[in-house]
PDB file of C-alpha atoms in Angstrom:
ATOM      1  CA  MET A  68     -22.770   3.946  -1.065  1.00  0.00           C
ATOM      2  CA  PRO A  69     -21.620   0.550   0.335  1.00  0.00           C
ATOM      3  CA  SER A  70     -18.314   1.830   1.617  1.00  0.00           C
ATOM      4  CA  VAL A  71     -17.262   5.408   2.245  1.00  0.00           C
ATOM      5  CA  ALA A  72     -13.829   6.852   2.910  1.00  0.00           C
ATOM      6  CA  THR A  73     -13.706  10.199   4.653  1.00  0.00           C
ATOM      7  CA  ARG A  74     -10.786  12.382   5.584  1.00  0.00           C
ATOM      8  CA  PRO A  75     -11.482  13.147   9.232  1.00  0.00           C
ATOM      9  CA  GLU A  76     -12.830   9.927  10.638  1.00  0.00           C
ATOM     10  CA  THR A  77     -14.552   6.778   9.341  1.00  0.00           C
ATOM     11  CA  GLY A  78     -16.763   5.433   6.629  1.00  0.00           C
ATOM     12  CA  ALA A  79     -20.336   4.277   7.001  1.00  0.00           C
ATOM     13  CA  ASP A  80     -20.737   1.247   9.277  1.00  0.00           C
ATOM     14  CA  MET A  81     -21.495  -1.599   6.900  1.00  0.00           C
ATOM     15  CA  SER A  82     -21.593  -5.293   7.775  1.00  0.00           C
ATOM     16  CA  ALA A  83     -19.815  -6.060   4.489  1.00  0.00           C
ATOM     17  CA  GLY A  84     -16.759  -4.128   5.589  1.00  0.00           C
ATOM     18  CA  ARG A  85     -15.551  -0.595   5.092  1.00  0.00           C
ATOM     19  CA  ILE A  86     -12.490   1.508   4.480  1.00  0.00           C
ATOM     20  CA  GLU A  87     -11.610   3.954   7.241  1.00  0.00           C
ATOM     21  CA  ALA A  88      -9.489   6.939   6.246  1.00  0.00           C
ATOM     22  CA  ARG A  89      -8.166   9.695   8.470  1.00  0.00           C
ATOM     23  CA  ALA A  90      -5.435  12.300   8.355  1.00  0.00           C
ATOM     24  CA  ASP A  91      -3.050  12.786  11.263  1.00  0.00           C
ATOM     25  CA  GLY A  92      -0.969  15.815  10.360  1.00  0.00           C
ATOM     26  CA  PRO A  93       0.954  15.003   7.179  1.00  0.00           C
ATOM     27  CA  ILE A  94       0.179  11.280   7.382  1.00  0.00           C
ATOM     28  CA  GLY A  95      -2.883   9.618   5.890  1.00  0.00           C
ATOM     29  CA  TRP A  96      -4.051   6.386   7.509  1.00  0.00           C
ATOM     30  CA  VAL A  97      -6.156   3.901   5.539  1.00  0.00           C
ATOM     31  CA  ALA A  98      -7.622   0.943   7.455  1.00  0.00           C
ATOM     32  CA  PHE A  99      -9.212  -2.187   5.998  1.00  0.00           C
ATOM     33  CA  ASP A 100     -12.114  -2.950   8.357  1.00  0.00           C
ATOM     34  CA  ASN A 101     -13.937  -6.245   7.922  1.00  0.00           C
ATOM     35  CA  GLN A 102     -12.843  -7.843  11.153  1.00  0.00           C
ATOM     36  CA  LYS A 103     -15.424 -10.629  11.186  1.00  0.00           C
ATOM     37  CA  ARG A 104     -13.726 -11.946   8.048  1.00  0.00           C
ATOM     38  CA  ARG A 105     -10.120 -11.114   8.923  1.00  0.00           C
ATOM     39  CA  ASN A 106     -10.405  -7.892   6.909  1.00  0.00           C
ATOM     40  CA  ALA A 107     -11.199  -9.706   3.669  1.00  0.00           C
ATOM     41  CA  MET A 108     -11.862  -7.225   0.864  1.00  0.00           C
ATOM     42  CA  SER A 109     -15.534  -6.756  -0.018  1.00  0.00           C
ATOM     43  CA  LEU A 110     -16.758  -5.047  -3.173  1.00  0.00           C
ATOM     44  CA  GLY A 111     -17.485  -1.854  -1.256  1.00  0.00           C
ATOM     45  CA  MET A 112     -14.018  -1.890   0.295  1.00  0.00           C
ATOM     46  CA  TRP A 113     -12.356  -1.948  -3.133  1.00  0.00           C
ATOM     47  CA  THR A 114     -14.375   1.123  -4.094  1.00  0.00           C
ATOM     48  CA  GLY A 115     -13.658   2.809  -0.772  1.00  0.00           C
ATOM     49  CA  LEU A 116      -9.928   2.185  -1.138  1.00  0.00           C
ATOM     50  CA  THR A 117      -9.891   4.001  -4.478  1.00  0.00           C
ATOM     51  CA  GLU A 118     -11.775   6.945  -2.977  1.00  0.00           C
ATOM     52  CA  ALA A 119      -9.438   7.187   0.016  1.00  0.00           C
ATOM     53  CA  LEU A 120      -6.280   7.093  -2.087  1.00  0.00           C
ATOM     54  CA  ASP A 121      -7.656   9.636  -4.550  1.00  0.00           C
ATOM     55  CA  ARG A 122      -8.418  12.041  -1.700  1.00  0.00           C
ATOM     56  CA  PHE A 123      -4.997  11.673  -0.128  1.00  0.00           C
ATOM     57  CA  ALA A 124      -3.289  11.997  -3.515  1.00  0.00           C
ATOM     58  CA  ALA A 125      -5.060  15.314  -4.078  1.00  0.00           C
ATOM     59  CA  ASP A 126      -4.348  16.677  -0.583  1.00  0.00           C
ATOM     60  CA  PRO A 127      -1.090  18.690  -0.600  1.00  0.00           C
ATOM     61  CA  GLN A 128      -0.845  18.425   3.185  1.00  0.00           C
ATOM     62  CA  ILE A 129      -0.446  14.645   3.045  1.00  0.00           C
ATOM     63  CA  ARG A 130       3.182  13.541   2.688  1.00  0.00           C
ATOM     64  CA  ALA A 131       2.812   9.769   3.176  1.00  0.00           C
ATOM     65  CA  VAL A 132       0.070   7.167   3.565  1.00  0.00           C
ATOM     66  CA  VAL A 133      -0.104   4.071   5.762  1.00  0.00           C
ATOM     67  CA  LEU A 134      -2.178   1.017   4.847  1.00  0.00           C
ATOM     68  CA  ARG A 135      -3.228  -1.111   7.819  1.00  0.00           C
ATOM     69  CA  GLY A 136      -5.767  -3.672   8.934  1.00  0.00           C
ATOM     70  CA  ALA A 137      -8.371  -2.789  11.530  1.00  0.00           C
ATOM     71  CA  GLY A 138      -8.017  -4.629  14.826  1.00  0.00           C
ATOM     72  CA  GLU A 139      -5.152  -6.911  15.753  1.00  0.00           C
ATOM     73  CA  THR A 140      -5.886 -10.086  13.806  1.00  0.00           C
ATOM     74  CA  ALA A 141      -5.185  -9.324  10.168  1.00  0.00           C
ATOM     75  CA  PHE A 142      -3.864  -6.896   7.580  1.00  0.00           C
ATOM     76  CA  VAL A 143      -6.000  -8.270   4.732  1.00  0.00           C
ATOM     77  CA  SER A 144      -6.812 -11.954   4.327  1.00  0.00           C
ATOM     78  CA  GLY A 145      -7.695 -11.732   0.638  1.00  0.00           C
ATOM     79  CA  ALA A 146     -10.966 -11.202  -1.200  1.00  0.00           C
ATOM     80  CA  ASP A 147     -14.253 -11.787   0.641  1.00  0.00           C
ATOM     81  CA  ILE A 148     -15.202 -15.079  -0.993  1.00  0.00           C
ATOM     82  CA  SER A 149     -18.606 -15.029   0.725  1.00  0.00           C
ATOM     83  CA  GLU A 150     -19.602 -12.250  -1.690  1.00  0.00           C
ATOM     84  CA  PHE A 151     -18.709 -14.120  -4.862  1.00  0.00           C
ATOM     85  CA  ASP A 152     -22.157 -15.668  -5.375  1.00  0.00           C
ATOM     86  CA  ALA A 153     -23.746 -12.228  -5.204  1.00  0.00           C
ATOM     87  CA  HIS A 154     -21.136 -10.159  -7.015  1.00  0.00           C
ATOM     88  CA  ARG A 155     -19.443 -12.602  -9.387  1.00  0.00           C
ATOM     89  CA  SER A 156     -22.293 -14.978 -10.221  1.00  0.00           C
ATOM     90  CA  ASP A 157     -22.663 -13.939 -13.860  1.00  0.00           C
ATOM     91  CA  ALA A 158     -20.859 -11.919 -16.505  1.00  0.00           C
ATOM     92  CA  ALA A 159     -22.546  -8.605 -15.657  1.00  0.00           C
ATOM     93  CA  ALA A 160     -21.874  -8.936 -11.936  1.00  0.00           C
ATOM     94  CA  ALA A 161     -18.307 -10.046 -12.575  1.00  0.00           C
ATOM     95  CA  GLN A 162     -17.763  -7.007 -14.788  1.00  0.00           C
ATOM     96  CA  GLU A 163     -18.941  -4.668 -12.014  1.00  0.00           C
ATOM     97  CA  TYR A 164     -16.661  -6.416  -9.529  1.00  0.00           C
ATOM     98  CA  ALA A 165     -13.716  -6.214 -11.922  1.00  0.00           C
ATOM     99  CA  ALA A 166     -14.306  -2.492 -12.458  1.00  0.00           C
ATOM    100  CA  ALA A 167     -14.117  -1.884  -8.709  1.00  0.00           C
ATOM    101  CA  THR A 168     -10.984  -3.952  -8.197  1.00  0.00           C
ATOM    102  CA  ASP A 169      -9.277  -2.588 -11.315  1.00  0.00           C
ATOM    103  CA  GLY A 170      -9.872   0.952 -10.077  1.00  0.00           C
ATOM    104  CA  ALA A 171      -8.274   0.127  -6.741  1.00  0.00           C
ATOM    105  CA  TRP A 172      -5.242  -1.509  -8.341  1.00  0.00           C
ATOM    106  CA  ARG A 173      -4.773   1.526 -10.581  1.00  0.00           C
ATOM    107  CA  ALA A 174      -5.023   3.867  -7.594  1.00  0.00           C
ATOM    108  CA  LEU A 175      -2.467   1.821  -5.665  1.00  0.00           C
ATOM    109  CA  GLY A 176      -0.073   1.610  -8.595  1.00  0.00           C
ATOM    110  CA  ALA A 177      -0.327   5.274  -9.533  1.00  0.00           C
ATOM    111  CA  PHE A 178      -0.140   6.720  -6.030  1.00  0.00           C
ATOM    112  CA  GLY A 179       2.673   9.267  -6.172  1.00  0.00           C
ATOM    113  CA  LYS A 180       3.427   9.675  -2.474  1.00  0.00           C
ATOM    114  CA  PRO A 181       5.272   7.251  -0.190  1.00  0.00           C
ATOM    115  CA  MET A 182       3.011   4.399   0.872  1.00  0.00           C
ATOM    116  CA  ILE A 183       3.784   2.099   3.806  1.00  0.00           C
ATOM    117  CA  ALA A 184       2.024  -1.183   4.532  1.00  0.00           C
ATOM    118  CA  MET A 185       1.777  -1.792   8.289  1.00  0.00           C
ATOM    119  CA  ILE A 186       1.228  -5.547   8.527  1.00  0.00           C
ATOM    120  CA  GLN A 187      -0.031  -7.416  11.565  1.00  0.00           C
ATOM    121  CA  GLY A 188      -1.478 -10.911  11.688  1.00  0.00           C
ATOM    122  CA  PHE A 189      -2.854 -12.569   8.563  1.00  0.00           C
ATOM    123  CA  CYS A 190      -1.709 -11.235   5.188  1.00  0.00           C
ATOM    124  CA  PHE A 191      -3.012 -13.667   2.593  1.00  0.00           C
ATOM    125  CA  GLY A 192      -3.696 -13.661  -1.134  1.00  0.00           C
ATOM    126  CA  GLY A 193      -4.960 -10.248  -2.164  1.00  0.00           C
ATOM    127  CA  GLY A 194      -3.584  -8.873   1.091  1.00  0.00           C
ATOM    128  CA  VAL A 195      -0.067  -9.736  -0.045  1.00  0.00           C
ATOM    129  CA  ALA A 196      -0.858  -8.139  -3.411  1.00  0.00           C
ATOM    130  CA  ILE A 197      -2.011  -4.920  -1.721  1.00  0.00           C
ATOM    131  CA  ALA A 198       1.037  -4.856   0.553  1.00  0.00           C
ATOM    132  CA  MET A 199       3.351  -5.307  -2.431  1.00  0.00           C
ATOM    133  CA  LYS A 200       1.918  -2.147  -4.014  1.00  0.00           C
ATOM    134  CA  ALA A 201       3.265  -0.162  -1.063  1.00  0.00           C
ATOM    135  CA  ASP A 202       6.762   1.295  -1.224  1.00  0.00           C
ATOM    136  CA  LEU A 203       7.728  -0.148   2.152  1.00  0.00           C
ATOM    137  CA  ARG A 204       6.357  -3.010   4.233  1.00  0.00           C
ATOM    138  CA  ILE A 205       6.805  -3.091   8.005  1.00  0.00           C
ATOM    139  CA  ALA A 206       5.576  -6.305   9.628  1.00  0.00           C
ATOM    140  CA  ALA A 207       4.835  -7.239  13.212  1.00  0.00           C
ATOM    141  CA  ASP A 208       6.540 -10.382  14.440  1.00  0.00           C
ATOM    142  CA  ASN A 209       3.154 -12.146  14.597  1.00  0.00           C
ATOM    143  CA  SER A 210       2.485 -11.689  10.879  1.00  0.00           C
ATOM    144  CA  LEU A 211       1.669 -14.683   8.720  1.00  0.00           C
ATOM    145  CA  PHE A 212       1.813 -14.678   4.911  1.00  0.00           C
ATOM    146  CA  ALA A 213       0.471 -16.907   2.133  1.00  0.00           C
ATOM    147  CA  ILE A 214      -0.731 -16.780  -1.456  1.00  0.00           C
ATOM    148  CA  PRO A 215      -3.122 -19.766  -1.597  1.00  0.00           C
ATOM    149  CA  ALA A 216      -4.297 -19.253  -5.192  1.00  0.00           C
ATOM    150  CA  ALA A 217      -3.275 -22.800  -6.157  1.00  0.00           C
ATOM    151  CA  ARG A 218      -5.423 -24.182  -3.327  1.00  0.00           C
ATOM    152  CA  LEU A 219      -8.451 -22.277  -4.627  1.00  0.00           C
ATOM    153  CA  GLY A 220      -7.972 -23.000  -8.321  1.00  0.00           C
ATOM    154  CA  ILE A 221      -7.648 -19.350  -9.294  1.00  0.00           C
ATOM    155  CA  ALA A 222      -4.875 -17.487 -11.080  1.00  0.00           C
ATOM    156  CA  TYR A 223      -2.984 -14.803  -9.202  1.00  0.00           C
ATOM    157  CA  PRO A 224      -3.168 -11.507 -11.162  1.00  0.00           C
ATOM    158  CA  THR A 225      -0.303 -10.864 -13.556  1.00  0.00           C
ATOM    159  CA  HIS A 226       0.521  -7.488 -12.014  1.00  0.00           C
ATOM    160  CA  SER A 227       0.762  -9.131  -8.579  1.00  0.00           C
ATOM    161  CA  VAL A 228       3.024 -11.908  -9.876  1.00  0.00           C
ATOM    162  CA  ARG A 229       5.207  -9.207 -11.426  1.00  0.00           C
ATOM    163  CA  ASP A 230       5.417  -7.425  -8.066  1.00  0.00           C
ATOM    164  CA  LEU A 231       6.254 -10.678  -6.288  1.00  0.00           C
ATOM    165  CA  VAL A 232       9.056 -11.558  -8.714  1.00  0.00           C
ATOM    166  CA  ALA A 233      10.489  -8.046  -8.384  1.00  0.00           C
ATOM    167  CA  LEU A 234      10.650  -8.402  -4.599  1.00  0.00           C
ATOM    168  CA  VAL A 235      11.658 -12.022  -3.973  1.00  0.00           C
ATOM    169  CA  GLY A 236      12.923 -13.311  -7.346  1.00  0.00           C
ATOM    170  CA  PRO A 237      11.619 -15.985  -9.731  1.00  0.00           C
ATOM    171  CA  ALA A 238      12.534 -19.094  -7.726  1.00  0.00           C
ATOM    172  CA  LYS A 239      10.968 -17.945  -4.448  1.00  0.00           C
ATOM    173  CA  SER A 240       7.927 -16.667  -6.327  1.00  0.00           C
ATOM    174  CA  LYS A 241       7.400 -20.116  -7.819  1.00  0.00           C
ATOM    175  CA  GLU A 242       7.764 -21.769  -4.415  1.00  0.00           C
ATOM    176  CA  ILE A 243       5.219 -19.399  -2.843  1.00  0.00           C
ATOM    177  CA  LEU A 244       2.721 -19.784  -5.697  1.00  0.00           C
ATOM    178  CA  PHE A 245       3.216 -23.517  -6.319  1.00  0.00           C
ATOM    179  CA  THR A 246       2.798 -24.536  -2.658  1.00  0.00           C
ATOM    180  CA  GLY A 247       0.394 -21.930  -1.283  1.00  0.00           C
ATOM    181  CA  ALA A 248       2.182 -22.537   2.017  1.00  0.00           C
ATOM    182  CA  ARG A 249       2.116 -20.132   4.938  1.00  0.00           C
ATOM    183  CA  PHE A 250       5.302 -18.462   6.142  1.00  0.00           C
ATOM    184  CA  ASP A 251       6.079 -16.172   9.037  1.00  0.00           C
ATOM    185  CA  ALA A 252       7.451 -12.642   9.303  1.00  0.00           C
ATOM    186  CA  ASP A 253      11.067 -13.734   9.679  1.00  0.00           C
ATOM    187  CA  ALA A 254      10.830 -15.786   6.489  1.00  0.00           C
ATOM    188  CA  ALA A 255       9.229 -12.816   4.713  1.00  0.00           C
ATOM    189  CA  LEU A 256      12.126 -10.626   5.830  1.00  0.00           C
ATOM    190  CA  ALA A 257      14.706 -13.186   4.729  1.00  0.00           C
ATOM    191  CA  ILE A 258      13.368 -13.301   1.156  1.00  0.00           C
ATOM    192  CA  GLY A 259      12.863  -9.538   0.868  1.00  0.00           C
ATOM    193  CA  LEU A 260       9.068  -9.441   0.960  1.00  0.00           C
ATOM    194  CA  VAL A 261       9.112  -7.033   3.927  1.00  0.00           C
ATOM    195  CA  ASN A 262      11.580  -4.320   4.915  1.00  0.00           C
ATOM    196  CA  ARG A 263      11.493  -4.749   8.683  1.00  0.00           C
ATOM    197  CA  VAL A 264      10.064  -7.000  11.369  1.00  0.00           C
ATOM    198  CA  VAL A 265       9.309  -5.402  14.742  1.00  0.00           C
ATOM    199  CA  PRO A 266       7.660  -6.589  17.967  1.00  0.00           C
ATOM    200  CA  VAL A 267       3.897  -6.337  17.619  1.00  0.00           C
ATOM    201  CA  GLY A 268       3.673  -3.930  20.551  1.00  0.00           C
ATOM    202  CA  HIS A 269       6.023  -1.487  18.822  1.00  0.00           C
ATOM    203  CA  LEU A 270       4.587  -1.715  15.316  1.00  0.00           C
ATOM    204  CA  GLU A 271       2.471   1.436  15.177  1.00  0.00           C
ATOM    205  CA  ALA A 272       5.126   3.576  16.888  1.00  0.00           C
ATOM    206  CA  GLU A 273       7.784   2.285  14.480  1.00  0.00           C
ATOM    207  CA  VAL A 274       5.650   3.078  11.446  1.00  0.00           C
ATOM    208  CA  ALA A 275       4.671   6.500  12.792  1.00  0.00           C
ATOM    209  CA  ALA A 276       8.338   7.359  13.375  1.00  0.00           C
ATOM    210  CA  LEU A 277       9.251   6.239   9.856  1.00  0.00           C
ATOM    211  CA  CYS A 278       6.459   8.364   8.399  1.00  0.00           C
ATOM    212  CA  ALA A 279       7.553  11.379  10.443  1.00  0.00           C
ATOM    213  CA  THR A 280      11.064  11.059   9.022  1.00  0.00           C
ATOM    214  CA  ILE A 281       9.722  10.823   5.477  1.00  0.00           C
ATOM    215  CA  ALA A 282       7.366  13.767   6.023  1.00  0.00           C
ATOM    216  CA  GLU A 283      10.261  16.015   7.084  1.00  0.00           C
ATOM    217  CA  ASN A 284      12.114  15.460   3.834  1.00  0.00           C
ATOM    218  CA  ALA A 285      11.678  17.253   0.506  1.00  0.00           C
ATOM    219  CA  PRO A 286       8.524  15.933  -1.235  1.00  0.00           C
ATOM    220  CA  LEU A 287       9.759  16.623  -4.771  1.00  0.00           C
ATOM    221  CA  THR A 288      12.988  14.722  -4.133  1.00  0.00           C
ATOM    222  CA  ILE A 289      11.035  11.788  -2.719  1.00  0.00           C
ATOM    223  CA  HIS A 290       8.636  11.802  -5.666  1.00  0.00           C
ATOM    224  CA  ALA A 291      11.564  11.857  -8.103  1.00  0.00           C
ATOM    225  CA  ALA A 292      13.240   8.970  -6.284  1.00  0.00           C
ATOM    226  CA  LYS A 293      10.036   6.941  -6.256  1.00  0.00           C
ATOM    227  CA  GLU A 294       9.362   7.564  -9.942  1.00  0.00           C
ATOM    228  CA  THR A 295      12.934   6.718 -10.943  1.00  0.00           C
ATOM    229  CA  ILE A 296      13.125   3.538  -8.861  1.00  0.00           C
ATOM    230  CA  ASP A 297       9.725   2.344 -10.067  1.00  0.00           C
ATOM    231  CA  GLN A 298      10.670   2.962 -13.699  1.00  0.00           C
ATOM    232  CA  ILE A 299      13.912   1.027 -13.293  1.00  0.00           C
ATOM    233  CA  ALA A 300      12.222  -1.825 -11.413  1.00  0.00           C
ATOM    234  CA  ARG A 301       9.588  -2.199 -14.139  1.00  0.00           C
ATOM    235  CA  ASP A 302      12.257  -1.994 -16.836  1.00  0.00           C
ATOM    236  CA  GLU A 303       9.875   0.376 -18.595  1.00  0.00           C
ATOM    237  CA  SER A 304      11.915   3.504 -18.115  1.00  0.00           C
ATOM    238  CA  ASP A 305      10.636   6.788 -19.466  1.00  0.00           C
ATOM    239  CA  PRO A 306      13.805   8.931 -19.521  1.00  0.00           C
ATOM    240  CA  ALA A 307      11.896  12.119 -20.291  1.00  0.00           C
ATOM    241  CA  LYS A 308       9.568  11.655 -17.328  1.00  0.00           C
ATOM    242  CA  VAL A 309      12.448  10.875 -14.972  1.00  0.00           C
ATOM    243  CA  ALA A 310      14.428  13.862 -16.273  1.00  0.00           C
ATOM    244  CA  ASP A 311      11.427  16.118 -15.647  1.00  0.00           C
ATOM    245  CA  ARG A 312      11.229  14.913 -12.051  1.00  0.00           C
ATOM    246  CA  VAL A 313      14.935  15.526 -11.478  1.00  0.00           C
ATOM    247  CA  ARG A 314      14.777  18.954 -13.125  1.00  0.00           C
ATOM    248  CA  ALA A 315      11.826  19.903 -10.926  1.00  0.00           C
ATOM    249  CA  CYS A 316      13.906  19.203  -7.818  1.00  0.00           C
ATOM    250  CA  PHE A 317      16.690  21.555  -8.891  1.00  0.00           C
ATOM    251  CA  ASP A 318      14.203  24.265  -9.868  1.00  0.00           C
ATOM    252  CA  SER A 319      12.259  24.010  -6.611  1.00  0.00           C
ATOM    253  CA  ALA A 320      11.998  26.311  -3.619  1.00  0.00           C
ATOM    254  CA  ASP A 321      12.702  23.235  -1.482  1.00  0.00           C
ATOM    255  CA  TYR A 322      16.142  22.890  -3.091  1.00  0.00           C
ATOM    256  CA  ALA A 323      16.948  26.492  -2.188  1.00  0.00           C
ATOM    257  CA  GLU A 324      15.606  25.927   1.328  1.00  0.00           C
ATOM    258  CA  GLY A 325      17.701  22.786   1.730  1.00  0.00           C
ATOM    259  CA  ARG A 326      20.870  24.644   0.752  1.00  0.00           C
ATOM    260  CA  ARG A 327      20.100  27.554   3.084  1.00  0.00           C
ATOM    261  CA  ALA A 328      19.291  25.265   5.987  1.00  0.00           C
ATOM    262  CA  PHE A 329      22.526  23.350   5.494  1.00  0.00           C
ATOM    263  CA  MET A 330      24.570  26.543   5.520  1.00  0.00           C
ATOM    264  CA  GLU A 331      22.648  27.899   8.512  1.00  0.00           C
ATOM    265  CA  LYS A 332      22.950  24.580  10.385  1.00  0.00           C
ATOM    266  CA  ARG A 333      19.219  24.235  11.008  1.00  0.00           C
ATOM    267  CA  ARG A 334      16.470  21.775  10.118  1.00  0.00           C
ATOM    268  CA  PRO A 335      14.951  22.563   6.690  1.00  0.00           C
ATOM    269  CA  VAL A 336      11.252  23.283   6.323  1.00  0.00           C
ATOM    270  CA  PHE A 337      10.078  21.785   3.036  1.00  0.00           C
ATOM    271  CA  THR A 338       6.820  22.787   1.343  1.00  0.00           C
ATOM    272  CA  GLY A 339       6.754  20.563  -1.732  1.00  0.00           C
ATOM    273  CA  ARG A 340       7.232  23.521  -4.094  1.00  0.00           C
TER     274      ARG A 340
END
């Protein structure tokens, strides 16, 4: 297997890059590791990302997942263009590549738990697209963003354009896509592409603290909030599905625990049931 994601530690050491996945208590950490190419996404990494997310989605102990780049240089700098001759040289190869990337995009879009993108350094092209699939984006002050599709003569995926418009609006989306220009973390914060900008030395601690706060809260309530917000944002609301999520919160043991803890003036212990 070209790229392997495992729960306790790391994937196989492959020169074409790998996905590293580990669990730290209730938090799953997924790292994009292709440091020689600024963590550009190889074919094996797309497959490994799907595997990692599927494992964390199925693990009831995991309350939130963090996406990050390995090292200190980049989050993800886009697709690994050096692989295109080998993996996108003809229709059959392109179909295999598309199957791997489509699976990863589906896994990102369908992930039901809170997902945080921890961004440091370069976040270009497909890296921006991956970060936009997260629920929250926390960027170090040394982060640099760009979507250079127009400089490469390729079309940015429709689902990624939709995500961009939802976050920064039509006019800013056009500016970013028309120019392909780079912009820094403060500019990303100003247009709403990221939620917070923090000093690079504090980034991991800030994200870990945010995840700890999320992990303490009621999972069913968080899942209902995520589902409802995502439905509204897509303007493809499924009232029955949202109503089921809300009903599940009120029928849950966590709801009873939350009420008891409030009355007893103690911190609630939520189980996700």
